[in-house]
Amino acid sequence: MFNKFTTILILIACFSQISKAQSYQNQILSSSIETVMCHKEGWPLSYPMINLNTDERIELSFDDLAKDSKNYYYSVIHCNRDWEPSNISEQEYLVGINQNPILDYQFSFNTTVNYVHYNLKIPNEDISLNYSGNYIIKVYEDFNSDEPVLIQKFMVVEQRVQIDAEIRYAMNSAVLREQQDINFTIRYNNFNISNPLDEVKVSVFQNHRMDNAIYDIKPQFIKPQELVYNYNREIVFEGGNEFRWLDLRTYDFKVEGIYDIQFHEPFYHLDLKPSSPRNNKSYFFQNDFNGRYVIETRENRDPDTEAEYVMVHFYFPKTEPYPGGDIFILGGLTNWKLNNNSKMKYNPDFKRYEKTLLLKQGFYNYLYAFKPNQLDKATVGFIEGSYSQTENDYLFLVYYRNISDHYDRLIGAAQKNSVKP
């Protein structure tokens, strides 16, 4: 176990050097806000990204566990590729007034816990966007924009380049069975790029994770109308394993994975069966959402306003706590964050890690991740196992900024699956 653990730490340290901290992050800053979802309209499992000058819209929704509605407002801020506010004015990047109320809300119906469901779509009749790039939505109460209750990131793309990507088994034999190696080419036949090394920056994301993303990748070869990124070890990701699943669509009976269901006012409490490591097992393919979730119920109720909030209790037995780091529940259910909300606590009396999450009824994916104390990046292979044949989604973002530009344009985006064509 020590050798395996040491190998994983070395790999993480090697690749963490190319990760980059960002200024704005997805944040929930109010204890009453739950189930924040941001995606392309009508596609809950999509990345929060739309194409410029199209009918596509970003949809943001969230619940406030309060009996009464609140006067929520929103503003949109354009950011550079590092998610810092860009050096362009509101009058340049948007049309409309950049402080508008969220008027689309509904009260929960026939639920044990009251909440208000809010929904916002951008662009709308109050605001439209002129530029491509990174944006955030800031939601706040009344007109107090300095104290937001949540911040959510999204992207607007002007597709000016073509991205051809290939996900392969890692070439390094020591990690051949555990890693996925990324090669890709950017073709820009109808777009002028005079200085690619300085003007073009590429970011690659695995699923929706931010902790292991790779930023500011530069081309290895520059050809006429082509930028080639054909590295051996610089763009490598831990393959990981297929996500575990959690079905919360009913609390009337115990589905697979649920050990016990009890009601303690005002919440239903669902105890999950104890989890076990998968790092010593053979790879087994199963369909999943790659860490995302959908809000649904089995009773044909409106999930936005009639789904219940339930307390879900996770258990991971371990004779002794893992040294040198912590265990986190990783996925959309914890907003892909490695923080106190996702960190499991070791209970020496029961010899297990424990965590309780308040979740809305739905179907969820998650993994257990180990984060060494000295790093910001986690490994899932330490507990879940890591396999090069694992099915993962990869997102490629191409940013462009020449010497005369005042902001970073997002000139290309592509999603590539490691298994599916």
Short mmCIF file of N, CA, C and O in Angstrom, two decimals, residues 244-339:
data_model
loop_
_atom_site.label_atom_id
_atom_site.label_comp_id
_atom_site.label_asym_id
_atom_site.label_seq_id
_atom_site.Cartn_x
_atom_site.Cartn_y
_atom_site.Cartn_z
N ARG A 244 -19.86 6.00 -8.98
CA ARG A 244 -20.90 5.34 -8.18
C ARG A 244 -22.21 6.09 -8.40
O ARG A 244 -22.21 7.28 -8.73
N TRP A 245 -23.33 5.43 -8.19
CA TRP A 245 -24.60 6.10 -8.39
C TRP A 245 -25.45 6.04 -7.12
O TRP A 245 -25.29 5.18 -6.27
N LEU A 246 -26.34 7.01 -7.02
CA LEU A 246 -27.21 7.15 -5.85
C LEU A 246 -28.60 7.54 -6.34
O LEU A 246 -28.78 8.60 -6.94
N ASP A 247 -29.57 6.67 -6.10
CA ASP A 247 -30.94 6.89 -6.55
C ASP A 247 -31.79 7.38 -5.38
O ASP A 247 -32.13 6.62 -4.47
N LEU A 248 -32.14 8.67 -5.42
CA LEU A 248 -32.96 9.28 -4.37
C LEU A 248 -34.35 9.66 -4.88
O LEU A 248 -35.03 10.49 -4.29
N ARG A 249 -34.77 9.02 -5.95
CA ARG A 249 -36.02 9.42 -6.57
C ARG A 249 -37.25 9.00 -5.79
O ARG A 249 -38.36 9.44 -6.09
N THR A 250 -37.07 8.15 -4.78
CA THR A 250 -38.19 7.79 -3.92
C THR A 250 -37.68 7.55 -2.51
O THR A 250 -36.51 7.17 -2.31
N TYR A 251 -38.53 7.78 -1.54
CA TYR A 251 -38.22 7.43 -0.16
C TYR A 251 -39.30 6.50 0.40
O TYR A 251 -39.35 6.24 1.59
N ASP A 252 -40.17 5.99 -0.49
CA ASP A 252 -41.24 5.08 -0.08
C ASP A 252 -40.74 3.65 0.12
O ASP A 252 -41.36 2.86 0.83
N PHE A 253 -39.63 3.31 -0.51
CA PHE A 253 -39.05 1.98 -0.34
C PHE A 253 -37.55 2.07 -0.59
O PHE A 253 -37.05 3.03 -1.18
N LYS A 254 -36.85 1.04 -0.16
CA LYS A 254 -35.39 1.04 -0.26
C LYS A 254 -34.95 0.49 -1.61
O LYS A 254 -35.19 -0.67 -1.92
N VAL A 255 -34.33 1.34 -2.40
CA VAL A 255 -33.75 0.90 -3.67
C VAL A 255 -32.34 0.40 -3.39
O VAL A 255 -31.84 0.45 -2.26
N GLU A 256 -31.69 -0.12 -4.42
CA GLU A 256 -30.34 -0.66 -4.26
C GLU A 256 -29.40 0.40 -3.70
O GLU A 256 -29.37 1.54 -4.15
N GLY A 257 -28.63 0.02 -2.71
CA GLY A 257 -27.67 0.92 -2.10
C GLY A 257 -28.17 1.63 -0.86
O GLY A 257 -27.38 2.22 -0.13
N ILE A 258 -29.48 1.56 -0.60
CA ILE A 258 -30.07 2.20 0.59
C ILE A 258 -30.23 1.15 1.69
O ILE A 258 -30.85 0.11 1.49
N TYR A 259 -29.68 1.43 2.85
CA TYR A 259 -29.77 0.49 3.98
C TYR A 259 -31.01 0.74 4.82
O TYR A 259 -31.70 -0.19 5.23
N ASP A 260 -31.34 2.00 5.07
CA ASP A 260 -32.46 2.30 5.95
C ASP A 260 -33.04 3.66 5.59
O ASP A 260 -32.34 4.56 5.11
N ILE A 261 -34.36 3.82 5.82
CA ILE A 261 -35.06 5.09 5.60
C ILE A 261 -35.88 5.40 6.85
O ILE A 261 -36.69 4.56 7.30
N GLN A 262 -35.68 6.57 7.40
CA GLN A 262 -36.46 7.00 8.56
C GLN A 262 -36.85 8.46 8.38
O GLN A 262 -36.19 9.21 7.65
N PHE A 263 -37.91 8.83 9.07
CA PHE A 263 -38.35 10.23 9.03
C PHE A 263 -38.21 10.83 10.42
O PHE A 263 -38.77 10.34 11.39
N HIS A 264 -37.39 11.88 10.49
CA HIS A 264 -37.25 12.68 11.71
C HIS A 264 -37.53 14.11 11.30
O HIS A 264 -36.74 14.73 10.58
N GLU A 265 -38.65 14.61 11.71
CA GLU A 265 -39.13 15.92 11.26
C GLU A 265 -38.03 16.97 11.32
O GLU A 265 -37.34 17.09 12.33
N PRO A 266 -37.85 17.72 10.23
CA PRO A 266 -38.67 17.76 9.02
C PRO A 266 -38.11 16.93 7.86
O PRO A 266 -38.62 17.04 6.76
N PHE A 267 -37.05 16.13 8.08
CA PHE A 267 -36.37 15.47 6.96
C PHE A 267 -36.55 13.96 6.98
O PHE A 267 -36.59 13.34 8.04
N TYR A 268 -36.58 13.39 5.79
CA TYR A 268 -36.32 11.96 5.64
C TYR A 268 -34.81 11.75 5.73
O TYR A 268 -34.03 12.55 5.20
N HIS A 269 -34.41 10.66 6.39
CA HIS A 269 -33.00 10.32 6.53
C HIS A 269 -32.76 8.99 5.84
O HIS A 269 -33.42 7.99 6.15
N LEU A 270 -31.82 8.98 4.90
CA LEU A 270 -31.48 7.77 4.16
C LEU A 270 -30.06 7.36 4.52
O LEU A 270 -29.10 8.11 4.28
N ASP A 271 -29.93 6.19 5.14
CA ASP A 271 -28.62 5.62 5.43
C ASP A 271 -28.20 4.75 4.25
O ASP A 271 -28.92 3.82 3.86
N LEU A 272 -27.04 5.06 3.67
CA LEU A 272 -26.52 4.26 2.58
C LEU A 272 -25.78 3.04 3.12
O LEU A 272 -25.25 3.06 4.24
N LYS A 273 -25.77 1.99 2.34
CA LYS A 273 -24.97 0.83 2.71
C LYS A 273 -23.50 1.23 2.71
O LYS A 273 -23.07 2.06 1.89
N PRO A 274 -22.70 0.68 3.63
CA PRO A 274 -21.29 1.07 3.69
C PRO A 274 -20.57 0.85 2.36
O PRO A 274 -20.78 -0.17 1.69
N SER A 275 -19.76 1.82 1.98
CA SER A 275 -18.99 1.73 0.74
C SER A 275 -17.71 0.95 0.98
O SER A 275 -17.24 0.82 2.12
N SER A 276 -17.11 0.48 -0.08
CA SER A 276 -15.84 -0.24 0.02
C SER A 276 -14.93 0.22 -1.11
O SER A 276 -15.40 0.66 -2.17
N PRO A 277 -13.61 0.14 -0.91
CA PRO A 277 -12.67 0.56 -1.97
C PRO A 277 -12.82 -0.31 -3.22
O PRO A 277 -13.21 -1.47 -3.14
N ARG A 278 -12.49 0.28 -4.36
CA ARG A 278 -12.53 -0.46 -5.62
C ARG A 278 -11.16 -0.50 -6.30
O ARG A 278 -11.05 -0.92 -7.45
N ASN A 279 -10.13 -0.05 -5.58
CA ASN A 279 -8.81 0.04 -6.19
C ASN A 279 -8.14 -1.31 -6.38
O ASN A 279 -7.12 -1.42 -7.07
N ASN A 280 -8.68 -2.35 -5.77
CA ASN A 280 -8.10 -3.69 -5.91
C ASN A 280 -8.99 -4.61 -6.75
O ASN A 280 -8.85 -5.83 -6.69
N LYS A 281 -9.90 -4.01 -7.50
CA LYS A 281 -10.83 -4.79 -8.31
C LYS A 281 -10.57 -4.55 -9.80
O LYS A 281 -9.96 -3.56 -10.18
N SER A 282 -11.06 -5.46 -10.60
CA SER A 282 -10.94 -5.31 -12.05
C SER A 282 -11.89 -4.22 -12.54
O SER A 282 -12.94 -3.97 -11.94
N TYR A 283 -11.53 -3.60 -13.66
CA TYR A 283 -12.38 -2.57 -14.24
C TYR A 283 -13.67 -3.18 -14.77
O TYR A 283 -13.68 -4.25 -15.38
N PHE A 284 -14.78 -2.47 -14.52
CA PHE A 284 -16.08 -2.91 -15.01
C PHE A 284 -16.82 -1.69 -15.53
O PHE A 284 -17.02 -0.72 -14.81
N PHE A 285 -17.21 -1.72 -16.81
CA PHE A 285 -17.90 -0.57 -17.40
C PHE A 285 -19.36 -0.52 -16.97
O PHE A 285 -20.05 -1.55 -16.90
N GLN A 286 -19.83 0.67 -16.66
CA GLN A 286 -21.25 0.90 -16.45
C GLN A 286 -21.57 2.33 -16.87
O GLN A 286 -20.75 3.24 -16.71
N ASN A 287 -22.74 2.53 -17.41
CA ASN A 287 -23.15 3.86 -17.84
C ASN A 287 -23.30 4.77 -16.62
O ASN A 287 -23.82 4.35 -15.58
N ASP A 288 -22.87 5.99 -16.77
CA ASP A 288 -23.02 6.96 -15.70
C ASP A 288 -23.17 8.36 -16.29
O ASP A 288 -23.18 8.54 -17.51
N PHE A 289 -23.32 9.35 -15.41
CA PHE A 289 -23.45 10.74 -15.82
C PHE A 289 -22.12 11.48 -15.67
O PHE A 289 -22.09 12.71 -15.75
N ASN A 290 -21.04 10.75 -15.43
CA ASN A 290 -19.73 11.37 -15.21
C ASN A 290 -19.78 12.44 -14.12
O ASN A 290 -19.24 13.54 -14.27
N GLY A 291 -20.45 12.09 -13.02
CA GLY A 291 -20.46 12.94 -11.85
C GLY A 291 -21.58 13.95 -11.77
O GLY A 291 -21.71 14.66 -10.78
N ARG A 292 -22.41 14.02 -12.78
CA ARG A 292 -23.51 14.99 -12.77
C ARG A 292 -24.72 14.40 -12.05
O ARG A 292 -24.71 13.27 -11.59
N TYR A 293 -25.79 15.18 -12.01
CA TYR A 293 -27.04 14.67 -11.42
C TYR A 293 -28.23 15.30 -12.11
O TYR A 293 -28.12 16.34 -12.75
N VAL A 294 -29.37 14.65 -11.96
CA VAL A 294 -30.64 15.19 -12.44
C VAL A 294 -31.63 15.14 -11.29
O VAL A 294 -31.58 14.25 -10.44
N ILE A 295 -32.51 16.12 -11.24
CA ILE A 295 -33.55 16.18 -10.20
C ILE A 295 -34.81 15.51 -10.75
O ILE A 295 -35.38 15.97 -11.74
N GLU A 296 -35.21 14.42 -10.11
CA GLU A 296 -36.37 13.64 -10.56
C GLU A 296 -37.04 12.99 -9.35
O GLU A 296 -36.44 12.84 -8.28
N THR A 297 -38.29 12.58 -9.55
CA THR A 297 -39.00 11.75 -8.58
C THR A 297 -39.67 10.59 -9.32
O THR A 297 -39.94 10.69 -10.52
N ARG A 298 -39.91 9.50 -8.61
CA ARG A 298 -40.59 8.36 -9.20
C ARG A 298 -42.11 8.52 -9.16
O ARG A 298 -42.83 7.76 -9.81
N GLU A 299 -42.61 9.49 -8.42
CA GLU A 299 -44.05 9.64 -8.21
C GLU A 299 -44.70 10.59 -9.20
O GLU A 299 -45.82 11.06 -8.97
N ASN A 300 -44.00 10.91 -10.29
CA ASN A 300 -44.55 11.78 -11.34
C ASN A 300 -44.97 13.15 -10.81
O ASN A 300 -45.94 13.75 -11.27
N ARG A 301 -44.22 13.63 -9.85
CA ARG A 301 -44.46 14.98 -9.34
C ARG A 301 -43.53 15.96 -10.06
O ARG A 301 -42.55 15.57 -10.67
N ASP A 302 -43.85 17.24 -9.95
CA ASP A 302 -42.99 18.27 -10.52
C ASP A 302 -41.71 18.33 -9.70
O ASP A 302 -41.73 18.74 -8.54
N PRO A 303 -40.58 17.92 -10.26
CA PRO A 303 -39.37 17.86 -9.44
C PRO A 303 -38.88 19.21 -8.96
O PRO A 303 -38.22 19.30 -7.92
N ASP A 304 -39.19 20.28 -9.71
CA ASP A 304 -38.72 21.61 -9.30
C ASP A 304 -39.31 22.03 -7.96
O ASP A 304 -38.61 22.62 -7.13
N THR A 305 -40.58 21.73 -7.76
CA THR A 305 -41.28 22.26 -6.58
C THR A 305 -41.87 21.19 -5.67
O THR A 305 -42.29 21.51 -4.56
N GLU A 306 -41.90 19.93 -6.10
CA GLU A 306 -42.51 18.88 -5.28
C GLU A 306 -41.53 17.82 -4.81
O GLU A 306 -41.90 16.94 -4.04
N ALA A 307 -40.29 17.88 -5.27
CA ALA A 307 -39.28 16.95 -4.79
C ALA A 307 -38.90 17.31 -3.36
O ALA A 307 -38.81 18.48 -3.00
N GLU A 308 -38.67 16.28 -2.56
CA GLU A 308 -38.31 16.49 -1.17
C GLU A 308 -36.81 16.70 -1.02
O GLU A 308 -36.00 16.28 -1.86
N TYR A 309 -36.43 17.33 0.07
CA TYR A 309 -35.04 17.38 0.51
C TYR A 309 -34.83 16.30 1.56
O TYR A 309 -35.62 16.19 2.51
N VAL A 310 -33.79 15.50 1.37
CA VAL A 310 -33.54 14.37 2.27
C VAL A 310 -32.11 14.46 2.80
O VAL A 310 -31.20 14.95 2.12
N MET A 311 -31.92 13.96 4.01
CA MET A 311 -30.59 13.85 4.60
C MET A 311 -30.01 12.49 4.21
O MET A 311 -30.60 11.45 4.51
N VAL A 312 -28.89 12.52 3.52
CA VAL A 312 -28.26 11.28 3.04
C VAL A 312 -26.98 11.06 3.83
O VAL A 312 -26.11 11.93 3.88
N HIS A 313 -26.85 9.87 4.44
CA HIS A 313 -25.72 9.54 5.29
C HIS A 313 -24.80 8.55 4.58
O HIS A 313 -25.20 7.43 4.27
N PHE A 314 -23.56 9.00 4.31
CA PHE A 314 -22.55 8.19 3.64
C PHE A 314 -21.63 7.56 4.70
O PHE A 314 -21.24 8.23 5.67
N TYR A 315 -21.24 6.30 4.46
CA TYR A 315 -20.35 5.60 5.37
C TYR A 315 -19.26 4.88 4.58
O TYR A 315 -19.55 4.18 3.61
N PHE A 316 -18.02 5.08 5.02
CA PHE A 316 -16.88 4.41 4.38
C PHE A 316 -16.03 3.77 5.48
O PHE A 316 -15.23 4.44 6.12
N PRO A 317 -16.21 2.45 5.74
CA PRO A 317 -15.47 1.79 6.82
C PRO A 317 -13.96 1.78 6.58
O PRO A 317 -13.49 1.58 5.46
N LYS A 318 -13.21 2.01 7.65
CA LYS A 318 -11.74 1.97 7.58
C LYS A 318 -11.21 1.76 9.00
O LYS A 318 -11.55 2.50 9.92
N THR A 319 -10.39 0.73 9.18
CA THR A 319 -9.88 0.40 10.52
C THR A 319 -9.12 1.57 11.14
O THR A 319 -9.28 1.88 12.32
N GLU A 320 -8.30 2.23 10.32
CA GLU A 320 -7.57 3.42 10.74
C GLU A 320 -7.74 4.49 9.67
O GLU A 320 -7.89 4.18 8.49
N PRO A 321 -7.70 5.78 10.06
CA PRO A 321 -7.82 6.83 9.04
C PRO A 321 -6.60 6.83 8.12
O PRO A 321 -5.50 6.45 8.52
N TYR A 322 -6.80 7.25 6.88
CA TYR A 322 -5.69 7.36 5.94
C TYR A 322 -4.73 8.44 6.42
O TYR A 322 -5.16 9.54 6.78
N PRO A 323 -3.43 8.17 6.39
CA PRO A 323 -2.46 9.20 6.83
C PRO A 323 -2.20 10.22 5.72
O PRO A 323 -2.27 9.91 4.53
N GLY A 324 -1.94 11.44 6.14
CA GLY A 324 -1.44 12.44 5.20
C GLY A 324 -2.46 13.09 4.32
O GLY A 324 -2.09 13.80 3.36
N GLY A 325 -3.76 12.91 4.57
CA GLY A 325 -4.76 13.54 3.72
C GLY A 325 -6.17 13.24 4.18
O GLY A 325 -6.38 12.63 5.23
N ASP A 326 -7.14 13.66 3.38
CA ASP A 326 -8.55 13.52 3.73
C ASP A 326 -9.33 12.88 2.59
O ASP A 326 -8.91 12.91 1.42
N ILE A 327 -10.50 12.32 2.93
CA ILE A 327 -11.40 11.71 1.97
C ILE A 327 -12.54 12.70 1.68
O ILE A 327 -13.13 13.27 2.60
N PHE A 328 -12.84 12.87 0.39
CA PHE A 328 -13.89 13.78 -0.04
C PHE A 328 -14.89 13.04 -0.92
O PHE A 328 -14.52 12.08 -1.62
N ILE A 329 -16.13 13.49 -0.91
CA ILE A 329 -17.14 13.01 -1.84
C ILE A 329 -17.14 13.97 -3.02
O ILE A 329 -17.42 15.16 -2.87
N LEU A 330 -16.81 13.46 -4.19
CA LEU A 330 -16.56 14.30 -5.35
C LEU A 330 -17.64 14.11 -6.40
O LEU A 330 -17.96 12.99 -6.79
N GLY A 331 -18.21 15.22 -6.87
CA GLY A 331 -19.23 15.18 -7.92
C GLY A 331 -20.10 16.41 -7.87
O GLY A 331 -19.88 17.33 -7.07
N GLY A 332 -21.10 16.43 -8.73
CA GLY A 332 -22.01 17.56 -8.75
C GLY A 332 -22.76 17.74 -7.45
O GLY A 332 -23.15 18.85 -7.10
N LEU A 333 -22.98 16.66 -6.71
CA LEU A 333 -23.71 16.75 -5.45
C LEU A 333 -22.97 17.57 -4.40
O LEU A 333 -23.57 18.06 -3.44
N THR A 334 -21.64 17.74 -4.56
CA THR A 334 -20.88 18.62 -3.68
C THR A 334 -20.27 19.78 -4.47
O THR A 334 -19.28 20.37 -4.05
N ASN A 335 -20.89 20.09 -5.61
CA ASN A 335 -20.45 21.20 -6.46
C ASN A 335 -18.99 21.06 -6.89
O ASN A 335 -18.31 22.06 -7.14
N TRP A 336 -18.50 19.82 -6.97
CA TRP A 336 -17.14 19.53 -7.41
C TRP A 336 -16.09 20.22 -6.55
O TRP A 336 -14.97 20.47 -6.98
N LYS A 337 -16.44 20.50 -5.30
CA LYS A 337 -15.53 21.21 -4.41
C LYS A 337 -14.83 20.24 -3.45
O LYS A 337 -15.42 19.25 -3.00
N LEU A 338 -13.59 20.56 -3.12
CA LEU A 338 -12.85 19.86 -2.09
C LEU A 338 -12.79 20.79 -0.88
O LEU A 338 -11.83 21.52 -0.68
N ASN A 339 -13.87 20.78 -0.09
CA ASN A 339 -13.97 21.69 1.04
C ASN A 339 -14.68 20.99 2.20
O ASN A 339 -14.92 19.78 2.16
#
